[in-house]
CSV table of C-alpha atoms and ligand atoms in Angstrom, one decimal:
chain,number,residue,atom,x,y,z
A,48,UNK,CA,16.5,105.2,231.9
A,49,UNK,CA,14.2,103.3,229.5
A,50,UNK,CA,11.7,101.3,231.3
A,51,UNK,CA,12.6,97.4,231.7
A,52,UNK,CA,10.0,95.4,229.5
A,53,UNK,CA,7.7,92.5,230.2
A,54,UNK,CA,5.9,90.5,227.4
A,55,UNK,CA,3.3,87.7,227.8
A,56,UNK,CA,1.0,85.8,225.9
A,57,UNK,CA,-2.2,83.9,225.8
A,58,UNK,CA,-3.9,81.4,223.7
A,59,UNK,CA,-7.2,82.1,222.0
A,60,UNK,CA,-8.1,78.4,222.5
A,61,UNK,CA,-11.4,79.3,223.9
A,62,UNK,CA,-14.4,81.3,223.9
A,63,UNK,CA,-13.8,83.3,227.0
A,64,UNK,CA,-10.9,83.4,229.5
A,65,UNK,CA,-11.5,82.3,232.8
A,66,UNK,CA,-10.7,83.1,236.2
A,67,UNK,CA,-7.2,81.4,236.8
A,68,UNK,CA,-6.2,83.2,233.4
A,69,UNK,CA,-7.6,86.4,234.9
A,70,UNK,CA,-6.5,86.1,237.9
A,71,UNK,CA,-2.8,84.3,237.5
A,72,UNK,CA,-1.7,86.3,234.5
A,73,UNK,CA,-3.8,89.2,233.0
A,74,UNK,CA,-4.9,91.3,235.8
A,75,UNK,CA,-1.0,91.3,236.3
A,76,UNK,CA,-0.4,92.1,232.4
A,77,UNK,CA,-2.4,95.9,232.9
A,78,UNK,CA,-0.6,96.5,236.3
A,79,UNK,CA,2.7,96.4,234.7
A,80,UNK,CA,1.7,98.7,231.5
A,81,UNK,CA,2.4,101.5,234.4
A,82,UNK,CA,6.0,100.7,235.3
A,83,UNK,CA,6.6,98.6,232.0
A,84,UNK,CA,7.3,99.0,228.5
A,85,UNK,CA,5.0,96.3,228.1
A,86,UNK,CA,4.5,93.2,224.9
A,87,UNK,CA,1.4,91.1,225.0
A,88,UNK,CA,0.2,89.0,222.6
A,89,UNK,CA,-2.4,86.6,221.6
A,90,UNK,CA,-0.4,83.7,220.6
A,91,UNK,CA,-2.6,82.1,217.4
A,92,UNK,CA,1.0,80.0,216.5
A,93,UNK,CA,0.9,78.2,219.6
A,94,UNK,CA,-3.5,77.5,219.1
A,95,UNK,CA,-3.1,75.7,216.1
A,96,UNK,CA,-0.5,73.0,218.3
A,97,UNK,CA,-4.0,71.2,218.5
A,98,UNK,CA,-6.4,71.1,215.6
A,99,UNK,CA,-8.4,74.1,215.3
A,100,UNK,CA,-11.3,75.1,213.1
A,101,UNK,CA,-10.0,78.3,211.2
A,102,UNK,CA,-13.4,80.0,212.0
A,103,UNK,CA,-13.5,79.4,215.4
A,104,UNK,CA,-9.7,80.3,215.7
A,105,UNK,CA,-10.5,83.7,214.2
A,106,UNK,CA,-13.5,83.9,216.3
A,107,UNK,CA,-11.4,83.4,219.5
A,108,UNK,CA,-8.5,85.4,218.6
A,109,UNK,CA,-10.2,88.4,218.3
A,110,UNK,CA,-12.2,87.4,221.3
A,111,UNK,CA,-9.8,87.4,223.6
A,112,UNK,CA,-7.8,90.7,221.8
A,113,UNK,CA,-11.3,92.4,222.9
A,114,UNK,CA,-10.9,90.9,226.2
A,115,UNK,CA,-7.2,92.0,226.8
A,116,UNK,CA,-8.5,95.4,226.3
A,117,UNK,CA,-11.5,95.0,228.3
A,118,UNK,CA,-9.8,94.5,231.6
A,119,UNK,CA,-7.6,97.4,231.2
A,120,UNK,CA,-4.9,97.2,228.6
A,121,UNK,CA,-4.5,101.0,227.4
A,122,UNK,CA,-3.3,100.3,223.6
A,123,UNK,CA,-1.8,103.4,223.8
A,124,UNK,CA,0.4,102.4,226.8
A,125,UNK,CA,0.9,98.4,226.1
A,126,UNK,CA,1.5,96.7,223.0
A,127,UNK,CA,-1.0,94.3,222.2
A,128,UNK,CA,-1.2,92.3,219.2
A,129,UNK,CA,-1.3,89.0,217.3
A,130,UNK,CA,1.8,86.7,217.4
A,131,UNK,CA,1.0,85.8,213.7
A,132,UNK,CA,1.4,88.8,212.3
A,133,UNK,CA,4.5,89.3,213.4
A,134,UNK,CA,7.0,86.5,211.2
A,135,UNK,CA,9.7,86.8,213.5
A,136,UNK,CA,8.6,84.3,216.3
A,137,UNK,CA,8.3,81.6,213.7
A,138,UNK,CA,12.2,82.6,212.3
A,139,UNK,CA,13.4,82.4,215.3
A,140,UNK,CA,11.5,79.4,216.9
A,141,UNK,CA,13.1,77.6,213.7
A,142,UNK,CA,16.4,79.0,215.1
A,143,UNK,CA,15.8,78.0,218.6
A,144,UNK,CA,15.0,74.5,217.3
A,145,UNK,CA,18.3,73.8,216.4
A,146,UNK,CA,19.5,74.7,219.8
A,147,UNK,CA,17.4,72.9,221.9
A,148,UNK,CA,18.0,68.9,222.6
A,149,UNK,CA,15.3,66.2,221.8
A,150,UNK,CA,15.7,65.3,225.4
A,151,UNK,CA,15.0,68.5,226.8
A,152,UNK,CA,11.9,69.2,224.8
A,153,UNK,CA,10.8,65.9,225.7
A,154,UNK,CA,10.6,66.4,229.2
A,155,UNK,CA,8.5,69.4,229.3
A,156,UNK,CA,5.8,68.3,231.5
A,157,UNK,CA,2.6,69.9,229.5
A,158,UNK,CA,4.0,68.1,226.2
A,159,UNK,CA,3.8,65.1,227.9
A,160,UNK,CA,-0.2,65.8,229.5
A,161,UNK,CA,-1.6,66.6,226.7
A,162,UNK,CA,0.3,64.1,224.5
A,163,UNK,CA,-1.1,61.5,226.9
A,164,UNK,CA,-4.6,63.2,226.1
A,165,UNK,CA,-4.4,62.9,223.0
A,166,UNK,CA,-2.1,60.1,221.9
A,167,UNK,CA,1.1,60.0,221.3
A,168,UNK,CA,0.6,59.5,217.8
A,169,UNK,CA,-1.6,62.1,217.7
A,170,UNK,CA,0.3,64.7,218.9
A,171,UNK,CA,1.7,67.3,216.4
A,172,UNK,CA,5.4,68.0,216.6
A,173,UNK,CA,4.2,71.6,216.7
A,174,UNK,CA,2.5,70.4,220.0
A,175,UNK,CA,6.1,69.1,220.9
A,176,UNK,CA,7.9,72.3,219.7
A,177,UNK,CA,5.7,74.4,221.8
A,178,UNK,CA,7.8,75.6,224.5
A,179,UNK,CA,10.6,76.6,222.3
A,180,UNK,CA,8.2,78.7,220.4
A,181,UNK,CA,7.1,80.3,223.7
A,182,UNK,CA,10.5,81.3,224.3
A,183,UNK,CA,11.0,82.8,220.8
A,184,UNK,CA,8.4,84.9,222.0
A,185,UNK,CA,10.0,86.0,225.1
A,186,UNK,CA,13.7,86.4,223.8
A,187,UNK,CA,12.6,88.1,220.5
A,188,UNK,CA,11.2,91.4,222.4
A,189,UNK,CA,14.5,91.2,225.0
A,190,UNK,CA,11.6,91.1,228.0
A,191,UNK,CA,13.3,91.5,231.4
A,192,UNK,CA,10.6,89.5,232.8
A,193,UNK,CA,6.9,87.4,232.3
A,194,UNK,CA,4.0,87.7,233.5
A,195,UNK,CA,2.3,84.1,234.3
A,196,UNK,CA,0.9,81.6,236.4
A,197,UNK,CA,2.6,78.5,238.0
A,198,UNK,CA,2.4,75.9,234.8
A,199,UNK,CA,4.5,78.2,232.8
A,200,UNK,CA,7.8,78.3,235.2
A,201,UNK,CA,9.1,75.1,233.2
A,202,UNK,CA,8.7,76.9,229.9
A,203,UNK,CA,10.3,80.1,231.6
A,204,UNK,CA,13.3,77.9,232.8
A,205,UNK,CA,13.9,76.3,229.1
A,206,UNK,CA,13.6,80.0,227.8
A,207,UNK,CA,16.3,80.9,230.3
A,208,UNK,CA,18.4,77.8,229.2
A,209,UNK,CA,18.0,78.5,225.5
A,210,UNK,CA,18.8,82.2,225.8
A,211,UNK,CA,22.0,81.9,227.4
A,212,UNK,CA,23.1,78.9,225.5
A,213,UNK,CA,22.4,81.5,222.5
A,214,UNK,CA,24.5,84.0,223.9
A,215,UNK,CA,27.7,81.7,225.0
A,216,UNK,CA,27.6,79.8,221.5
A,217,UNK,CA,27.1,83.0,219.4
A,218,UNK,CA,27.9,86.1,221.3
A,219,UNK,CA,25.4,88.4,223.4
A,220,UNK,CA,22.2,88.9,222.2
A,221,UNK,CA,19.2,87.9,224.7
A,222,UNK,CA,18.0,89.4,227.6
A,223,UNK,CA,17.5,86.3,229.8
A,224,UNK,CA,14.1,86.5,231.8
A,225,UNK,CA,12.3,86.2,235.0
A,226,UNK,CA,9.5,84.9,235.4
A,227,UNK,CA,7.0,87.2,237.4
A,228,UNK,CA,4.5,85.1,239.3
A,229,UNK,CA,2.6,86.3,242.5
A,230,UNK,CA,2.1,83.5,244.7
A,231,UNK,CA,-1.2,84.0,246.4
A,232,UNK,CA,-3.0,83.5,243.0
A,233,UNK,CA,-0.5,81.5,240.8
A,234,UNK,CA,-2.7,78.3,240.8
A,235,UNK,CA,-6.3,78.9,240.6
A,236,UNK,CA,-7.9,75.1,241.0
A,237,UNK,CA,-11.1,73.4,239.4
A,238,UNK,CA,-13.6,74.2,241.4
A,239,UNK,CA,-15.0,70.8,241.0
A,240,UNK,CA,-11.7,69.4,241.4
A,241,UNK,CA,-9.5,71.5,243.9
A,242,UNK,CA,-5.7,69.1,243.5
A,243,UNK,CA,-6.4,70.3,239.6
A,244,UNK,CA,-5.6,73.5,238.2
A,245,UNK,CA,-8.6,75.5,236.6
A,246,UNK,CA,-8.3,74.7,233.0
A,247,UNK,CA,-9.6,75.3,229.6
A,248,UNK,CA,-8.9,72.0,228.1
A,249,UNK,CA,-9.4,69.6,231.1
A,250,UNK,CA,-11.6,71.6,233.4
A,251,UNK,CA,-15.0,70.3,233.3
A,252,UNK,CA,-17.4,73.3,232.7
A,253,UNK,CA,-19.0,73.1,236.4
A,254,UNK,CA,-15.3,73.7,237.4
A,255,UNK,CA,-14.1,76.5,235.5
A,256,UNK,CA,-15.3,80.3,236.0
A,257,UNK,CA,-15.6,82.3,232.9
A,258,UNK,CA,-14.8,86.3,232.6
A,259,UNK,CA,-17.6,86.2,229.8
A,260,UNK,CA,-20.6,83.9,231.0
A,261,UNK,CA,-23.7,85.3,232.6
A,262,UNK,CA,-23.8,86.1,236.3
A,263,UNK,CA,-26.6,83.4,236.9
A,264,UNK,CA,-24.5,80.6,236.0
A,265,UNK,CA,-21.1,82.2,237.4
A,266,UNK,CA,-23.3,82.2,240.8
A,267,UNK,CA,-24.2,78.7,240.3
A,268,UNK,CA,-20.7,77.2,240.0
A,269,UNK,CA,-19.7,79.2,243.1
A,270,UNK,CA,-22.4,77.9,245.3
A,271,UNK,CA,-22.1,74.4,243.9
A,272,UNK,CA,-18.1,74.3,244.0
A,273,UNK,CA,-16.6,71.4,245.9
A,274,UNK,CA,-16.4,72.1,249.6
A,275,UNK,CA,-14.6,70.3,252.2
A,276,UNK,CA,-16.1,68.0,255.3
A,277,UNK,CA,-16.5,70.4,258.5
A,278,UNK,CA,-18.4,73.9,258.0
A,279,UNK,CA,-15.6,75.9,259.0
A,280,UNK,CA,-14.0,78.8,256.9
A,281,UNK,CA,-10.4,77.8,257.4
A,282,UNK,CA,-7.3,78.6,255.0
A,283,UNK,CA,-5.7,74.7,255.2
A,284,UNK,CA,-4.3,74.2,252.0
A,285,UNK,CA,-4.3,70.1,252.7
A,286,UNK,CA,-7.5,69.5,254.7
A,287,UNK,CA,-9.6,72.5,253.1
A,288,UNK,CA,-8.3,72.6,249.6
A,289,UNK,CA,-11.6,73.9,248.0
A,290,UNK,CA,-12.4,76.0,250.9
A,291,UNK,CA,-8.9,77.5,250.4
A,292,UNK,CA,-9.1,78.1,246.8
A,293,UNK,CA,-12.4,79.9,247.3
A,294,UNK,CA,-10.8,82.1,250.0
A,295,UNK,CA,-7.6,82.7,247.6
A,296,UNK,CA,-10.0,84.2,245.3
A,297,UNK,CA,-11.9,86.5,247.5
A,298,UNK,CA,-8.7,87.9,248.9
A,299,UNK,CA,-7.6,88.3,245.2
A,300,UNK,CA,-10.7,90.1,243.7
A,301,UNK,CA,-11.8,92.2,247.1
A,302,UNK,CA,-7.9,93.0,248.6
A,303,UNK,CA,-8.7,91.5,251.9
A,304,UNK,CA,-6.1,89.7,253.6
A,305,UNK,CA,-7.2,85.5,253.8
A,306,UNK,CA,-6.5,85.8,257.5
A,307,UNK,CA,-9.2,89.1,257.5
A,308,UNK,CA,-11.4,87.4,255.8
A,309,UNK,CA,-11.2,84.4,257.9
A,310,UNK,CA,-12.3,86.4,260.9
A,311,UNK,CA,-15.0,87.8,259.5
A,312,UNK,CA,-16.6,84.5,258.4
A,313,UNK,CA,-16.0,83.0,262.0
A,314,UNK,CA,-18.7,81.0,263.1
A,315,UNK,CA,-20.8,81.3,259.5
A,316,UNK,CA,-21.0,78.5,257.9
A,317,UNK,CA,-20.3,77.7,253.9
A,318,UNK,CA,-23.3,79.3,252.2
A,319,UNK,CA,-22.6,82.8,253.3
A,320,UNK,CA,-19.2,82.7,252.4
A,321,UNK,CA,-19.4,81.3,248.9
A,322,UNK,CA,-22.6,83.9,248.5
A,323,UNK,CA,-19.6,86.6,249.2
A,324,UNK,CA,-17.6,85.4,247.1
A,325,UNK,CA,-20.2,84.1,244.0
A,326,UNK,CA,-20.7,88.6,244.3
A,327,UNK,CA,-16.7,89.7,244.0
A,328,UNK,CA,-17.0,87.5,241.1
A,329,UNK,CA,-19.8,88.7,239.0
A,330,UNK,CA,-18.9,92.1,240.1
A,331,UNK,CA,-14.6,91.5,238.3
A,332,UNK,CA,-16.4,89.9,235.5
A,333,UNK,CA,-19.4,91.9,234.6
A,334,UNK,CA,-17.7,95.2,233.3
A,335,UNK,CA,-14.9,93.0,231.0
A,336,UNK,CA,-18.1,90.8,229.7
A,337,UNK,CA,-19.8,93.8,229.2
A,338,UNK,CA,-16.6,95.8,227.4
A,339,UNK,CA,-15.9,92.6,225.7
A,340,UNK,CA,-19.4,93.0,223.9
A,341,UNK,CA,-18.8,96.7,222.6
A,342,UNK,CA,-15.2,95.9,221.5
A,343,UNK,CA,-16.4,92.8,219.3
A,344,UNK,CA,-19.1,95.0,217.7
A,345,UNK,CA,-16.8,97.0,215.7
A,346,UNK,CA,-14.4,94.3,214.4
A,347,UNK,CA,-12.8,96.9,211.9
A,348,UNK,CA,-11.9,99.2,214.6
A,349,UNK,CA,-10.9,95.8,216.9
A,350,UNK,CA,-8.4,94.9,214.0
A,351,UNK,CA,-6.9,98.1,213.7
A,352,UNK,CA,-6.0,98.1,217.1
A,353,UNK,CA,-4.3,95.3,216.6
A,354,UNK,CA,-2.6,96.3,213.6
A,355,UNK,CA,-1.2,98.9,215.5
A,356,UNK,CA,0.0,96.4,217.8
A,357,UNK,CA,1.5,94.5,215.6
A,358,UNK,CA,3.4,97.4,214.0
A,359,UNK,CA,4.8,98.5,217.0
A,360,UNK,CA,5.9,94.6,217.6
A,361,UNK,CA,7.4,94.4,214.6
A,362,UNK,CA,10.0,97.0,215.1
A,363,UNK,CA,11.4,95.6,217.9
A,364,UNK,CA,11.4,91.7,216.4
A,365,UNK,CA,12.8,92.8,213.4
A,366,UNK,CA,15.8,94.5,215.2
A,367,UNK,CA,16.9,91.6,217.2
A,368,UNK,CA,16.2,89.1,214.3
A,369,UNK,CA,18.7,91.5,212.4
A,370,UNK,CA,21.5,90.4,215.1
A,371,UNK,CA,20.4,86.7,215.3
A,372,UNK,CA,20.5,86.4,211.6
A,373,UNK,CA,24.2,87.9,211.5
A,374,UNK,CA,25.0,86.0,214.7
A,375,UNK,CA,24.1,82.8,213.3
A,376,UNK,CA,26.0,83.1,210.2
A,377,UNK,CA,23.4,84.2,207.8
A,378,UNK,CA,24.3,85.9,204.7
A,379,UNK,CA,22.9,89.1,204.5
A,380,UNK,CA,20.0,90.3,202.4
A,381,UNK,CA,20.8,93.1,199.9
B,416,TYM,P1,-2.4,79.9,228.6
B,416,TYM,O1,-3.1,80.5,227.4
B,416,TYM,O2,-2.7,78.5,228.9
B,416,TYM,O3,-2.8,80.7,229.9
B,416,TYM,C1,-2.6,82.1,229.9
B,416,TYM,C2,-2.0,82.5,231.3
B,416,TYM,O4,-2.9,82.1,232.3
B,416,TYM,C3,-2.2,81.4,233.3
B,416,TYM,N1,-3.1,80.4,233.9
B,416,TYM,C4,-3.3,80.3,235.3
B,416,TYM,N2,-2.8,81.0,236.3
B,416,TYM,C5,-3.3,80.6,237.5
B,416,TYM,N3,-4.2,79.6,237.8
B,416,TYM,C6,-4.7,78.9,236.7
B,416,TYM,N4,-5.6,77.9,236.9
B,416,TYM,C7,-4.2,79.2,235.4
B,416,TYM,N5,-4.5,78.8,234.2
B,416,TYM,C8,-3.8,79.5,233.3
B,416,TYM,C9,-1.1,80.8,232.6
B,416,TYM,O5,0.0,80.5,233.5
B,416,TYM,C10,-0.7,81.9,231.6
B,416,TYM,O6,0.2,82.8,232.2
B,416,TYM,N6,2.2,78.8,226.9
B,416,TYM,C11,1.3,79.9,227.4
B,416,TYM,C12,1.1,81.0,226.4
B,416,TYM,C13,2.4,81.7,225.9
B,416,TYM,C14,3.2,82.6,226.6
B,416,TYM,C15,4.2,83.0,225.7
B,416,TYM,C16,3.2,83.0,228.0
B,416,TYM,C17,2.8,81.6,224.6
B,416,TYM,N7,4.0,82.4,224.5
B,416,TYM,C18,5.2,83.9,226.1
B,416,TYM,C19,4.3,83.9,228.3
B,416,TYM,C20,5.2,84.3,227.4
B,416,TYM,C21,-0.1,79.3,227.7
B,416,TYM,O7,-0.4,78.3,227.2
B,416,TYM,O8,-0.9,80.1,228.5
């Protein structure tokens, strides 16, 4: 039996990844390499939604390729690679287009944050066609599921919608997805801001935690992240939301049950407990950063990699744009 396959993506919109990323999507992406035939890919189409400088977009697309591979994506066991080079999710976003209602793009809810960041005028219509992008991504590589944290299950849902409205108009020929999100860790919050998701565009930088900055300031953050009134370490999601988000990630990065971990800090106070967890931090991040380094000093080797990746891809997008071209009514090309 062939293994079922997953794919995911992430956008090189940054210099670094940070915890919610690591922690809601990517430490989940090299678990599955083991039971998976499993796609992941750095999704440079969907960067350039919002302006981008082409050097920096280079810059942080092969930054965060070094960092897939620094937290334990085996290239020889996962496909990782770079959605550009791979012209088959632009085909078929075009195809997907023109199957998806204005309506229903319109009310995709991140569309409408960050075209209210930026102005609606502003706003690309690539920004707009996002999401059906996304799922021209998933449907292309016929992935049985994906990988991601809690903002994504709207996209995941239109993917659904647009796969099997594909299949009923034109005859079978997606996979239709499920999305694969853990619960415990599928919104990591600002630790500044604990009702707000951690974030690479709205997260201030004393609220977000990132796999490549220094332990000193990754220390910092953790002892300076919001707390709540009392001085008790208590897993109350309404009354103790920073407190909670704090304990979510210790359980995530040591494997200790919340409730364990609540025990142990019994009668302790905050400072102890966010010294604890300020340590499981720097200790996940410090071997990536430090992997992260050594992968981007050999750029050439880096790009072959993801050549590689990319060849591999391609095989498997080129066979199912083969039956979406026919589908569609495409002549074919002799
Ligand atoms: P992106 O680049 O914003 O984020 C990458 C992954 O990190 C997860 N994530 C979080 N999880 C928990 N807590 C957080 N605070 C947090 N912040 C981010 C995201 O849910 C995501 O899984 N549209 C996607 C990229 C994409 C994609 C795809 C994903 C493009 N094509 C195909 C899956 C399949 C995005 O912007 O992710």
């Amino acid at each position: 039996m062939a293994r079922p396959r997953v794919l995911s993506g992430i956008q090189p919109t940054a210099d670094s990844f940070h915890l919610g990323n690591y922690l809601g999507a990517v430490r989940q992406w090299v678990t599955l390499q083991e039971t998976h035939d499993a796609f992941y890919c750095v999704v440079d189409l969907h960067a350039i939604t919002v302006q981008t400088e082409p050097a920096a977009l280079r810059r942080r697309s092969r930054v965060a390729a070094a960092q897939l591979l620094a937290a334990g994506l085996d290239p020889e066991r996962a496909t990782v690679f770079v959605q550009s080079h791979v012209r088959e999710h632009s085909e078929l976003a075009w195809i997907l287009n023109c199957q998806t209602g204005m309506g229903e793009a319109a009310r995709m809810t991140q569309f409408k944050d960050k075209s209210a960041k930026y102005g609606e005028s502003a706003a690309s219509v690539g920004l707009f066609t996002y999401p059906i992008l996304q799922a021209a991504d998933i449907l292309l590589y016929q992935a049985n599921s994906v990988p991601v944290g809690a903002d994504q299950k709207q996209h995941l849902e239109l993917t659904r919608d647009l796969g099997q409205r594909f299949n009923h108009r034109f005859g079978d020929t997606f996979t239709i997805p499920e999305p694969y999100i853990l619960k415990e860790v599928e919104k990591i919050t600002d630790l500044q801001d604990p009702s707000a998701k951690m974030s690479k565009s709205s997260s201030s930088p004393a609220g977000i935690l990132d796999v490549l900055e220094q332990p000193g300031p990754l220390r910092k953050k953790v002892m300076r992240a919001v707390t709540d009134t009392g001085s008790e370490v208590l897993f109350d999601e309404e009354n103790k939301p920073g407190i909670s988000n704090l304990l979510r990630i210790q359980s995530a990065l040591t494997g200790v049950p919340i409730p364990d971990l609540v025990a142990r800090y019994e009668g302790q106070g905050y400072g102890t407990f966010k010294k604890d967890v300020a340590e499981a931090v720097v200790e996940a991040f410090t071997p990536i950063r430090e992997r992260t380094e050594k992968l981007l000093g050999d750029e050439a080797e880096l790009d072959k990699l993801l050549a590689a990746g990319a060849e591999r891809a391609r095989a498997v997008a080129r066979r199912t744009m083969a039956e979406v071209r026919d589908r569609v009514g495409f002549l074919p090309t002799l």
